[in-house]
JSON list of C-alpha atoms in Angstrom, two decimals:
[
{"chain": "A", "resi": 191, "resn": "MET", "atom": "CA", "xyz": [-86.45, -42.48, 15.47]},
{"chain": "A", "resi": 192, "resn": "PRO", "atom": "CA", "xyz": [-83.17, -44.37, 15.44]},
{"chain": "A", "resi": 193, "resn": "ALA", "atom": "CA", "xyz": [-83.10, -44.11, 11.65]},
{"chain": "A", "resi": 194, "resn": "ARG", "atom": "CA", "xyz": [-83.52, -40.40, 11.85]},
{"chain": "A", "resi": 195, "resn": "PHE", "atom": "CA", "xyz": [-80.84, -40.12, 14.49]},
{"chain": "A", "resi": 196, "resn": "GLY", "atom": "CA", "xyz": [-78.47, -42.15, 12.33]},
{"chain": "A", "resi": 197, "resn": "LEU", "atom": "CA", "xyz": [-79.27, -39.96, 9.36]},
{"chain": "A", "resi": 198, "resn": "LEU", "atom": "CA", "xyz": [-78.53, -36.81, 11.36]},
{"chain": "A", "resi": 199, "resn": "VAL", "atom": "CA", "xyz": [-75.26, -38.25, 12.70]},
{"chain": "A", "resi": 200, "resn": "GLY", "atom": "CA", "xyz": [-74.27, -39.32, 9.17]},
{"chain": "A", "resi": 201, "resn": "ALA", "atom": "CA", "xyz": [-75.08, -35.88, 7.77]},
{"chain": "A", "resi": 202, "resn": "ALA", "atom": "CA", "xyz": [-73.11, -34.19, 10.56]},
{"chain": "A", "resi": 203, "resn": "LEU", "atom": "CA", "xyz": [-70.12, -36.48, 9.96]},
{"chain": "A", "resi": 204, "resn": "GLY", "atom": "CA", "xyz": [-70.34, -35.85, 6.21]},
{"chain": "A", "resi": 205, "resn": "MET", "atom": "CA", "xyz": [-70.36, -32.10, 6.76]},
{"chain": "A", "resi": 206, "resn": "LEU", "atom": "CA", "xyz": [-67.40, -32.32, 9.14]},
{"chain": "A", "resi": 207, "resn": "ILE", "atom": "CA", "xyz": [-65.39, -34.43, 6.69]},
{"chain": "A", "resi": 208, "resn": "GLY", "atom": "CA", "xyz": [-66.36, -32.13, 3.80]},
{"chain": "A", "resi": 209, "resn": "PHE", "atom": "CA", "xyz": [-65.36, -29.07, 5.81]},
{"chain": "A", "resi": 210, "resn": "ASN", "atom": "CA", "xyz": [-61.93, -30.57, 6.65]},
{"chain": "A", "resi": 211, "resn": "ILE", "atom": "CA", "xyz": [-61.33, -31.58, 3.03]},
{"chain": "A", "resi": 212, "resn": "ALA", "atom": "CA", "xyz": [-62.32, -28.12, 1.80]},
{"chain": "A", "resi": 213, "resn": "ARG", "atom": "CA", "xyz": [-60.04, -26.48, 4.37]},
{"chain": "A", "resi": 214, "resn": "HIS", "atom": "CA", "xyz": [-57.13, -28.75, 3.38]},
{"chain": "A", "resi": 215, "resn": "TRP", "atom": "CA", "xyz": [-57.52, -28.00, -0.35]},
{"chain": "A", "resi": 216, "resn": "SER", "atom": "CA", "xyz": [-57.89, -24.32, 0.40]},
{"chain": "A", "resi": 217, "resn": "SER", "atom": "CA", "xyz": [-54.54, -24.21, 2.28]},
{"chain": "A", "resi": 218, "resn": "GLU", "atom": "CA", "xyz": [-52.77, -25.98, -0.63]},
{"chain": "A", "resi": 219, "resn": "GLU", "atom": "CA", "xyz": [-54.16, -23.43, -3.06]},
{"chain": "A", "resi": 220, "resn": "ASP", "atom": "CA", "xyz": [-52.90, -20.65, -0.79]},
{"chain": "A", "resi": 221, "resn": "LEU", "atom": "CA", "xyz": [-49.39, -22.09, -1.04]},
{"chain": "A", "resi": 222, "resn": "ILE", "atom": "CA", "xyz": [-49.57, -22.19, -4.81]},
{"chain": "A", "resi": 223, "resn": "LEU", "atom": "CA", "xyz": [-50.82, -18.62, -4.98]},
{"chain": "A", "resi": 224, "resn": "ARG", "atom": "CA", "xyz": [-47.96, -17.29, -2.83]},
{"chain": "A", "resi": 225, "resn": "ILE", "atom": "CA", "xyz": [-45.32, -17.40, -5.58]},
{"chain": "A", "resi": 226, "resn": "GLU", "atom": "CA", "xyz": [-43.19, -14.25, -5.36]},
{"chain": "A", "resi": 227, "resn": "PRO", "atom": "CA", "xyz": [-42.44, -12.30, -8.53]},
{"chain": "A", "resi": 228, "resn": "ILE", "atom": "CA", "xyz": [-38.80, -12.21, -9.65]},
{"chain": "A", "resi": 229, "resn": "SER", "atom": "CA", "xyz": [-37.21, -9.00, -8.41]},
{"chain": "A", "resi": 230, "resn": "THR", "atom": "CA", "xyz": [-34.82, -6.83, -10.41]},
{"chain": "A", "resi": 231, "resn": "PRO", "atom": "CA", "xyz": [-31.16, -7.01, -9.38]},
{"chain": "A", "resi": 232, "resn": "SER", "atom": "CA", "xyz": [-30.11, -4.45, -6.80]},
{"chain": "A", "resi": 233, "resn": "VAL", "atom": "CA", "xyz": [-26.68, -3.96, -8.43]},
{"chain": "A", "resi": 234, "resn": "ILE", "atom": "CA", "xyz": [-25.31, -3.90, -11.98]},
{"chain": "A", "resi": 235, "resn": "ILE", "atom": "CA", "xyz": [-21.81, -4.15, -13.46]},
{"chain": "A", "resi": 236, "resn": "VAL", "atom": "CA", "xyz": [-20.44, -1.51, -15.84]},
{"chain": "A", "resi": 237, "resn": "TYR", "atom": "CA", "xyz": [-17.05, -1.01, -17.54]},
{"chain": "A", "resi": 238, "resn": "VAL", "atom": "CA", "xyz": [-15.40, 2.43, -17.35]},
{"chain": "A", "resi": 239, "resn": "THR", "atom": "CA", "xyz": [-12.50, 3.19, -19.69]},
{"chain": "A", "resi": 240, "resn": "GLY", "atom": "CA", "xyz": [-10.74, 6.13, -21.33]},
{"chain": "A", "resi": 241, "resn": "ALA", "atom": "CA", "xyz": [-9.41, 9.18, -19.49]},
{"chain": "A", "resi": 242, "resn": "VAL", "atom": "CA", "xyz": [-9.75, 7.69, -15.98]},
{"chain": "A", "resi": 243, "resn": "GLU", "atom": "CA", "xyz": [-7.19, 6.75, -13.32]},
{"chain": "A", "resi": 244, "resn": "ARG", "atom": "CA", "xyz": [-8.61, 3.27, -12.64]},
{"chain": "A", "resi": 245, "resn": "PRO", "atom": "CA", "xyz": [-10.29, 1.81, -15.76]},
{"chain": "A", "resi": 246, "resn": "GLY", "atom": "CA", "xyz": [-12.15, -1.43, -15.15]},
{"chain": "A", "resi": 247, "resn": "LEU", "atom": "CA", "xyz": [-15.35, -3.13, -14.02]},
{"chain": "A", "resi": 248, "resn": "TYR", "atom": "CA", "xyz": [-17.45, -1.47, -11.33]},
{"chain": "A", "resi": 249, "resn": "THR", "atom": "CA", "xyz": [-20.44, -2.77, -9.37]},
{"chain": "A", "resi": 250, "resn": "VAL", "atom": "CA", "xyz": [-22.96, 0.03, -8.85]},
{"chain": "A", "resi": 251, "resn": "PRO", "atom": "CA", "xyz": [-26.59, 0.26, -7.67]},
{"chain": "A", "resi": 252, "resn": "SER", "atom": "CA", "xyz": [-29.11, -0.61, -10.39]},
{"chain": "A", "resi": 253, "resn": "ASP", "atom": "CA", "xyz": [-30.36, 3.00, -10.40]},
{"chain": "A", "resi": 254, "resn": "ALA", "atom": "CA", "xyz": [-26.86, 4.55, -10.70]},
{"chain": "A", "resi": 255, "resn": "ARG", "atom": "CA", "xyz": [-26.00, 7.32, -13.16]},
{"chain": "A", "resi": 256, "resn": "VAL", "atom": "CA", "xyz": [-22.97, 7.65, -15.47]},
{"chain": "A", "resi": 257, "resn": "ALA", "atom": "CA", "xyz": [-21.53, 10.30, -13.12]},
{"chain": "A", "resi": 258, "resn": "GLN", "atom": "CA", "xyz": [-21.31, 7.77, -10.28]},
{"chain": "A", "resi": 259, "resn": "ALA", "atom": "CA", "xyz": [-19.37, 5.24, -12.36]},
{"chain": "A", "resi": 260, "resn": "VAL", "atom": "CA", "xyz": [-16.98, 7.91, -13.68]},
{"chain": "A", "resi": 261, "resn": "GLU", "atom": "CA", "xyz": [-16.38, 9.17, -10.14]},
{"chain": "A", "resi": 262, "resn": "LEU", "atom": "CA", "xyz": [-15.50, 5.63, -8.96]},
{"chain": "A", "resi": 263, "resn": "ALA", "atom": "CA", "xyz": [-12.96, 5.28, -11.78]},
{"chain": "A", "resi": 264, "resn": "GLY", "atom": "CA", "xyz": [-11.40, 8.67, -10.99]},
{"chain": "A", "resi": 265, "resn": "PRO", "atom": "CA", "xyz": [-11.49, 10.99, -14.01]},
{"chain": "A", "resi": 266, "resn": "ARG", "atom": "CA", "xyz": [-8.08, 12.30, -15.10]},
{"chain": "A", "resi": 267, "resn": "VAL", "atom": "CA", "xyz": [-7.44, 16.04, -15.46]},
{"chain": "A", "resi": 268, "resn": "GLU", "atom": "CA", "xyz": [-7.66, 15.84, -19.26]},
{"chain": "A", "resi": 269, "resn": "ALA", "atom": "CA", "xyz": [-11.04, 14.03, -19.18]},
{"chain": "A", "resi": 270, "resn": "ASP", "atom": "CA", "xyz": [-13.71, 15.80, -21.23]},
{"chain": "A", "resi": 271, "resn": "LEU", "atom": "CA", "xyz": [-16.72, 15.19, -19.00]},
{"chain": "A", "resi": 272, "resn": "ALA", "atom": "CA", "xyz": [-18.90, 17.54, -21.05]},
{"chain": "A", "resi": 273, "resn": "LYS", "atom": "CA", "xyz": [-18.82, 14.99, -23.89]},
{"chain": "A", "resi": 274, "resn": "ILE", "atom": "CA", "xyz": [-20.56, 12.21, -21.94]},
{"chain": "A", "resi": 275, "resn": "PRO", "atom": "CA", "xyz": [-24.14, 12.08, -20.61]},
{"chain": "A", "resi": 276, "resn": "MET", "atom": "CA", "xyz": [-23.37, 12.26, -16.88]},
{"chain": "A", "resi": 277, "resn": "ALA", "atom": "CA", "xyz": [-27.07, 12.11, -15.84]},
{"chain": "A", "resi": 278, "resn": "GLU", "atom": "CA", "xyz": [-27.88, 9.04, -17.95]},
{"chain": "A", "resi": 279, "resn": "ARG", "atom": "CA", "xyz": [-29.03, 5.97, -16.01]},
{"chain": "A", "resi": 280, "resn": "LEU", "atom": "CA", "xyz": [-26.61, 3.03, -16.36]},
{"chain": "A", "resi": 281, "resn": "ARG", "atom": "CA", "xyz": [-27.56, -0.41, -17.73]},
{"chain": "A", "resi": 282, "resn": "ASP", "atom": "CA", "xyz": [-26.03, -3.75, -16.76]},
{"chain": "A", "resi": 283, "resn": "GLY", "atom": "CA", "xyz": [-23.05, -4.51, -19.01]},
{"chain": "A", "resi": 284, "resn": "GLN", "atom": "CA", "xyz": [-22.73, -0.92, -20.27]},
{"chain": "A", "resi": 285, "resn": "THR", "atom": "CA", "xyz": [-19.34, 0.54, -21.27]},
{"chain": "A", "resi": 286, "resn": "VAL", "atom": "CA", "xyz": [-18.66, 4.16, -20.35]},
{"chain": "A", "resi": 287, "resn": "GLU", "atom": "CA", "xyz": [-15.89, 5.71, -22.51]},
{"chain": "A", "resi": 288, "resn": "VAL", "atom": "CA", "xyz": [-14.47, 8.92, -21.01]},
{"chain": "A", "resi": 289, "resn": "PRO", "atom": "CA", "xyz": [-12.91, 10.97, -23.84]},
{"chain": "A", "resi": 290, "resn": "VAL", "atom": "CA", "xyz": [-9.78, 13.12, -23.61]},
{"chain": "A", "resi": 291, "resn": "ARG", "atom": "CA", "xyz": [-10.28, 16.88, -23.93]},
{"chain": "A", "resi": 292, "resn": "GLN", "atom": "CA", "xyz": [-8.74, 18.13, -27.19]},
{"chain": "A", "resi": 293, "resn": "ARG", "atom": "CA", "xyz": [-6.20, 20.94, -26.89]},
{"chain": "A", "resi": 294, "resn": "PRO", "atom": "CA", "xyz": [-7.05, 24.05, -28.92]},
{"chain": "A", "resi": 295, "resn": "ASP", "atom": "CA", "xyz": [-3.85, 23.75, -31.00]},
{"chain": "A", "resi": 296, "resn": "VAL", "atom": "CA", "xyz": [-4.62, 20.14, -31.94]},
{"chain": "A", "resi": 297, "resn": "GLN", "atom": "CA", "xyz": [-6.73, 18.91, -34.83]},
{"chain": "A", "resi": 298, "resn": "VAL", "atom": "CA", "xyz": [-8.00, 15.39, -35.37]},
{"chain": "A", "resi": 299, "resn": "THR", "atom": "CA", "xyz": [-6.95, 13.52, -38.47]},
{"chain": "A", "resi": 300, "resn": "PRO", "atom": "CA", "xyz": [-8.27, 10.04, -39.22]},
{"chain": "A", "resi": 301, "resn": "GLY", "atom": "CA", "xyz": [-5.78, 7.24, -38.73]},
{"chain": "A", "resi": 302, "resn": "ALA", "atom": "CA", "xyz": [-5.48, 3.93, -40.54]},
{"chain": "A", "resi": 303, "resn": "THR", "atom": "CA", "xyz": [-7.96, 2.30, -38.18]},
{"chain": "A", "resi": 304, "resn": "GLY", "atom": "CA", "xyz": [-10.57, 5.00, -38.68]},
{"chain": "A", "resi": 305, "resn": "GLU", "atom": "CA", "xyz": [-10.05, 6.36, -35.18]},
{"chain": "A", "resi": 306, "resn": "GLY", "atom": "CA", "xyz": [-8.95, 9.96, -34.88]},
{"chain": "A", "resi": 307, "resn": "MET", "atom": "CA", "xyz": [-5.52, 10.72, -33.55]},
{"chain": "A", "resi": 308, "resn": "PRO", "atom": "CA", "xyz": [-4.58, 14.29, -32.67]},
{"chain": "A", "resi": 309, "resn": "SER", "atom": "CA", "xyz": [-1.81, 15.98, -34.64]},
{"chain": "A", "resi": 310, "resn": "GLN", "atom": "CA", "xyz": [-0.27, 19.47, -34.58]},
{"chain": "A", "resi": 311, "resn": "ALA", "atom": "CA", "xyz": [-1.76, 21.99, -36.98]},
{"chain": "A", "resi": 312, "resn": "GLY", "atom": "CA", "xyz": [1.61, 22.89, -38.51]},
{"chain": "A", "resi": 313, "resn": "PRO", "atom": "CA", "xyz": [5.39, 22.55, -38.14]},
{"chain": "A", "resi": 314, "resn": "VAL", "atom": "CA", "xyz": [6.74, 23.38, -34.70]},
{"chain": "A", "resi": 315, "resn": "PRO", "atom": "CA", "xyz": [9.82, 25.61, -34.41]},
{"chain": "A", "resi": 316, "resn": "GLN", "atom": "CA", "xyz": [12.97, 23.71, -33.35]},
{"chain": "A", "resi": 317, "resn": "GLU", "atom": "CA", "xyz": [13.11, 25.47, -29.95]},
{"chain": "A", "resi": 318, "resn": "GLU", "atom": "CA", "xyz": [9.52, 24.34, -29.14]},
{"chain": "A", "resi": 319, "resn": "LYS", "atom": "CA", "xyz": [10.04, 20.68, -30.04]},
{"chain": "A", "resi": 320, "resn": "ILE", "atom": "CA", "xyz": [10.07, 18.18, -27.20]},
{"chain": "A", "resi": 321, "resn": "ASP", "atom": "CA", "xyz": [13.53, 16.70, -26.65]},
{"chain": "A", "resi": 322, "resn": "VAL", "atom": "CA", "xyz": [12.74, 13.04, -25.91]},
{"chain": "A", "resi": 323, "resn": "ASN", "atom": "CA", "xyz": [16.14, 12.64, -24.21]},
{"chain": "A", "resi": 324, "resn": "ARG", "atom": "CA", "xyz": [15.37, 15.38, -21.65]},
{"chain": "A", "resi": 325, "resn": "ALA", "atom": "CA", "xyz": [11.57, 15.45, -21.43]},
{"chain": "A", "resi": 326, "resn": "THR", "atom": "CA", "xyz": [9.72, 14.67, -18.23]},
{"chain": "A", "resi": 327, "resn": "VAL", "atom": "CA", "xyz": [6.65, 12.45, -18.10]},
{"chain": "A", "resi": 328, "resn": "ALA", "atom": "CA", "xyz": [4.43, 15.57, -18.03]},
{"chain": "A", "resi": 329, "resn": "GLU", "atom": "CA", "xyz": [6.15, 17.04, -21.10]},
{"chain": "A", "resi": 330, "resn": "LEU", "atom": "CA", "xyz": [5.85, 13.76, -23.03]},
{"chain": "A", "resi": 331, "resn": "GLU", "atom": "CA", "xyz": [2.11, 13.66, -22.25]},
{"chain": "A", "resi": 332, "resn": "ARG", "atom": "CA", "xyz": [1.70, 16.72, -24.50]},
{"chain": "A", "resi": 333, "resn": "LEU", "atom": "CA", "xyz": [2.39, 14.48, -27.53]},
{"chain": "A", "resi": 334, "resn": "PRO", "atom": "CA", "xyz": [-0.70, 13.24, -29.39]},
{"chain": "A", "resi": 335, "resn": "GLY", "atom": "CA", "xyz": [-1.84, 9.85, -28.14]},
{"chain": "A", "resi": 336, "resn": "VAL", "atom": "CA", "xyz": [0.49, 9.83, -25.10]},
{"chain": "A", "resi": 337, "resn": "GLY", "atom": "CA", "xyz": [-1.00, 9.38, -21.64]},
{"chain": "A", "resi": 338, "resn": "PRO", "atom": "CA", "xyz": [0.78, 8.96, -18.29]},
{"chain": "A", "resi": 339, "resn": "ALA", "atom": "CA", "xyz": [1.51, 5.25, -18.77]},
{"chain": "A", "resi": 340, "resn": "LEU", "atom": "CA", "xyz": [3.06, 5.61, -22.23]},
{"chain": "A", "resi": 341, "resn": "ALA", "atom": "CA", "xyz": [5.05, 8.69, -21.17]},
{"chain": "A", "resi": 342, "resn": "GLN", "atom": "CA", "xyz": [6.42, 6.69, -18.22]},
{"chain": "A", "resi": 343, "resn": "ARG", "atom": "CA", "xyz": [7.41, 3.83, -20.59]},
{"chain": "A", "resi": 344, "resn": "ILE", "atom": "CA", "xyz": [9.34, 6.31, -22.79]},
{"chain": "A", "resi": 345, "resn": "VAL", "atom": "CA", "xyz": [11.26, 7.61, -19.76]},
{"chain": "A", "resi": 346, "resn": "ALA", "atom": "CA", "xyz": [11.90, 4.06, -18.46]},
{"chain": "A", "resi": 347, "resn": "TYR", "atom": "CA", "xyz": [13.15, 2.93, -21.89]},
{"chain": "A", "resi": 348, "resn": "ARG", "atom": "CA", "xyz": [15.47, 5.95, -22.06]},
{"chain": "A", "resi": 349, "resn": "GLU", "atom": "CA", "xyz": [16.82, 5.22, -18.55]},
{"chain": "A", "resi": 350, "resn": "GLU", "atom": "CA", "xyz": [17.38, 1.54, -19.34]},
{"chain": "A", "resi": 351, "resn": "HIS", "atom": "CA", "xyz": [18.83, 1.84, -22.88]},
{"chain": "A", "resi": 352, "resn": "GLY", "atom": "CA", "xyz": [20.43, 5.29, -22.79]},
{"chain": "A", "resi": 353, "resn": "PRO", "atom": "CA", "xyz": [19.50, 8.32, -24.87]},
{"chain": "A", "resi": 354, "resn": "PHE", "atom": "CA", "xyz": [17.56, 7.91, -28.11]},
{"chain": "A", "resi": 355, "resn": "ARG", "atom": "CA", "xyz": [19.87, 8.16, -31.14]},
{"chain": "A", "resi": 356, "resn": "SER", "atom": "CA", "xyz": [17.04, 8.85, -33.60]},
{"chain": "A", "resi": 357, "resn": "ILE", "atom": "CA", "xyz": [13.34, 9.67, -33.57]},
{"chain": "A", "resi": 358, "resn": "GLU", "atom": "CA", "xyz": [12.63, 6.32, -35.24]},
{"chain": "A", "resi": 359, "resn": "GLU", "atom": "CA", "xyz": [14.09, 4.54, -32.18]},
{"chain": "A", "resi": 360, "resn": "LEU", "atom": "CA", "xyz": [10.95, 5.61, -30.27]},
{"chain": "A", "resi": 361, "resn": "ALA", "atom": "CA", "xyz": [9.14, 2.78, -32.08]},
{"chain": "A", "resi": 362, "resn": "GLU", "atom": "CA", "xyz": [11.15, 0.36, -29.88]},
{"chain": "A", "resi": 363, "resn": "VAL", "atom": "CA", "xyz": [9.19, 1.53, -26.83]},
{"chain": "A", "resi": 364, "resn": "PRO", "atom": "CA", "xyz": [6.26, -0.86, -26.14]},
{"chain": "A", "resi": 365, "resn": "GLY", "atom": "CA", "xyz": [3.01, 0.80, -27.20]},
{"chain": "A", "resi": 366, "resn": "ILE", "atom": "CA", "xyz": [4.52, 3.15, -29.80]},
{"chain": "A", "resi": 367, "resn": "SER", "atom": "CA", "xyz": [3.94, 2.35, -33.47]},
{"chain": "A", "resi": 368, "resn": "ALA", "atom": "CA", "xyz": [5.89, 3.56, -36.50]},
{"chain": "A", "resi": 369, "resn": "ARG", "atom": "CA", "xyz": [2.78, 5.55, -37.46]},
{"chain": "A", "resi": 370, "resn": "MET", "atom": "CA", "xyz": [2.86, 7.41, -34.13]},
{"chain": "A", "resi": 371, "resn": "VAL", "atom": "CA", "xyz": [6.57, 8.17, -34.59]},
{"chain": "A", "resi": 372, "resn": "ALA", "atom": "CA", "xyz": [5.84, 9.54, -38.08]},
{"chain": "A", "resi": 373, "resn": "GLU", "atom": "CA", "xyz": [3.14, 11.83, -36.63]},
{"chain": "A", "resi": 374, "resn": "TRP", "atom": "CA", "xyz": [5.57, 13.10, -34.01]},
{"chain": "A", "resi": 375, "resn": "ALA", "atom": "CA", "xyz": [8.33, 13.87, -36.55]},
{"chain": "A", "resi": 376, "resn": "ASP", "atom": "CA", "xyz": [7.59, 17.62, -36.44]},
{"chain": "A", "resi": 377, "resn": "LEU", "atom": "CA", "xyz": [6.94, 17.64, -32.68]},
{"chain": "A", "resi": 378, "resn": "VAL", "atom": "CA", "xyz": [10.02, 15.95, -31.17]},
{"chain": "A", "resi": 379, "resn": "THR", "atom": "CA", "xyz": [13.76, 16.14, -31.41]},
{"chain": "A", "resi": 380, "resn": "VAL", "atom": "CA", "xyz": [16.58, 13.89, -30.25]},
{"chain": "A", "resi": 381, "resn": "GLY", "atom": "CA", "xyz": [18.99, 16.18, -28.45]},
{"chain": "A", "resi": 382, "resn": "SER", "atom": "CA", "xyz": [21.78, 15.17, -26.15]},
{"chain": "A", "resi": 383, "resn": "SER", "atom": "CA", "xyz": [21.29, 13.23, -22.92]},
{"chain": "A", "resi": 384, "resn": "THR", "atom": "CA", "xyz": [21.08, 14.98, -19.56]},
{"chain": "A", "resi": 385, "resn": "GLU", "atom": "CA", "xyz": [23.70, 12.60, -18.19]}
]
């Protein structure tokens, strides 16, 4: 009988050891199987430019639409929102270009760079030309290719250097090219100063 008892004790010990080993291996496998999948980012970064008050980079939710990014950048009055897909879902790294609404009396002619630049349809009568020595920022913004910042630079240049003596002198203002001045030849005049 002692041999049988020893055999039973040995079998019981073997089962206990086997059970503990199996439980230990099982818990390690559970750890390996608990790897979490990589989640998608909760925010993305987009660049908004064009006819907006605050162009730049914006962090938006990953499910944001173009309309949300444009709203953050503050569309200007002349922004042509009908030309962009406002309901489109944004992608990380996307650029949103907000175009300027074309005036009905303006046509687009291709420039040297291939980009269109608005120009008047025909000659403007002398009394309708913009006097660059008297014009306000708002009046200067009516010129093709002139936004609020460039109009302000024209006024600041005029205040610092005195009245313009010729239309060609406009090319001295930072941001104005000789090509732009040539396009404005029929749209502007250099009258006397208001001072």
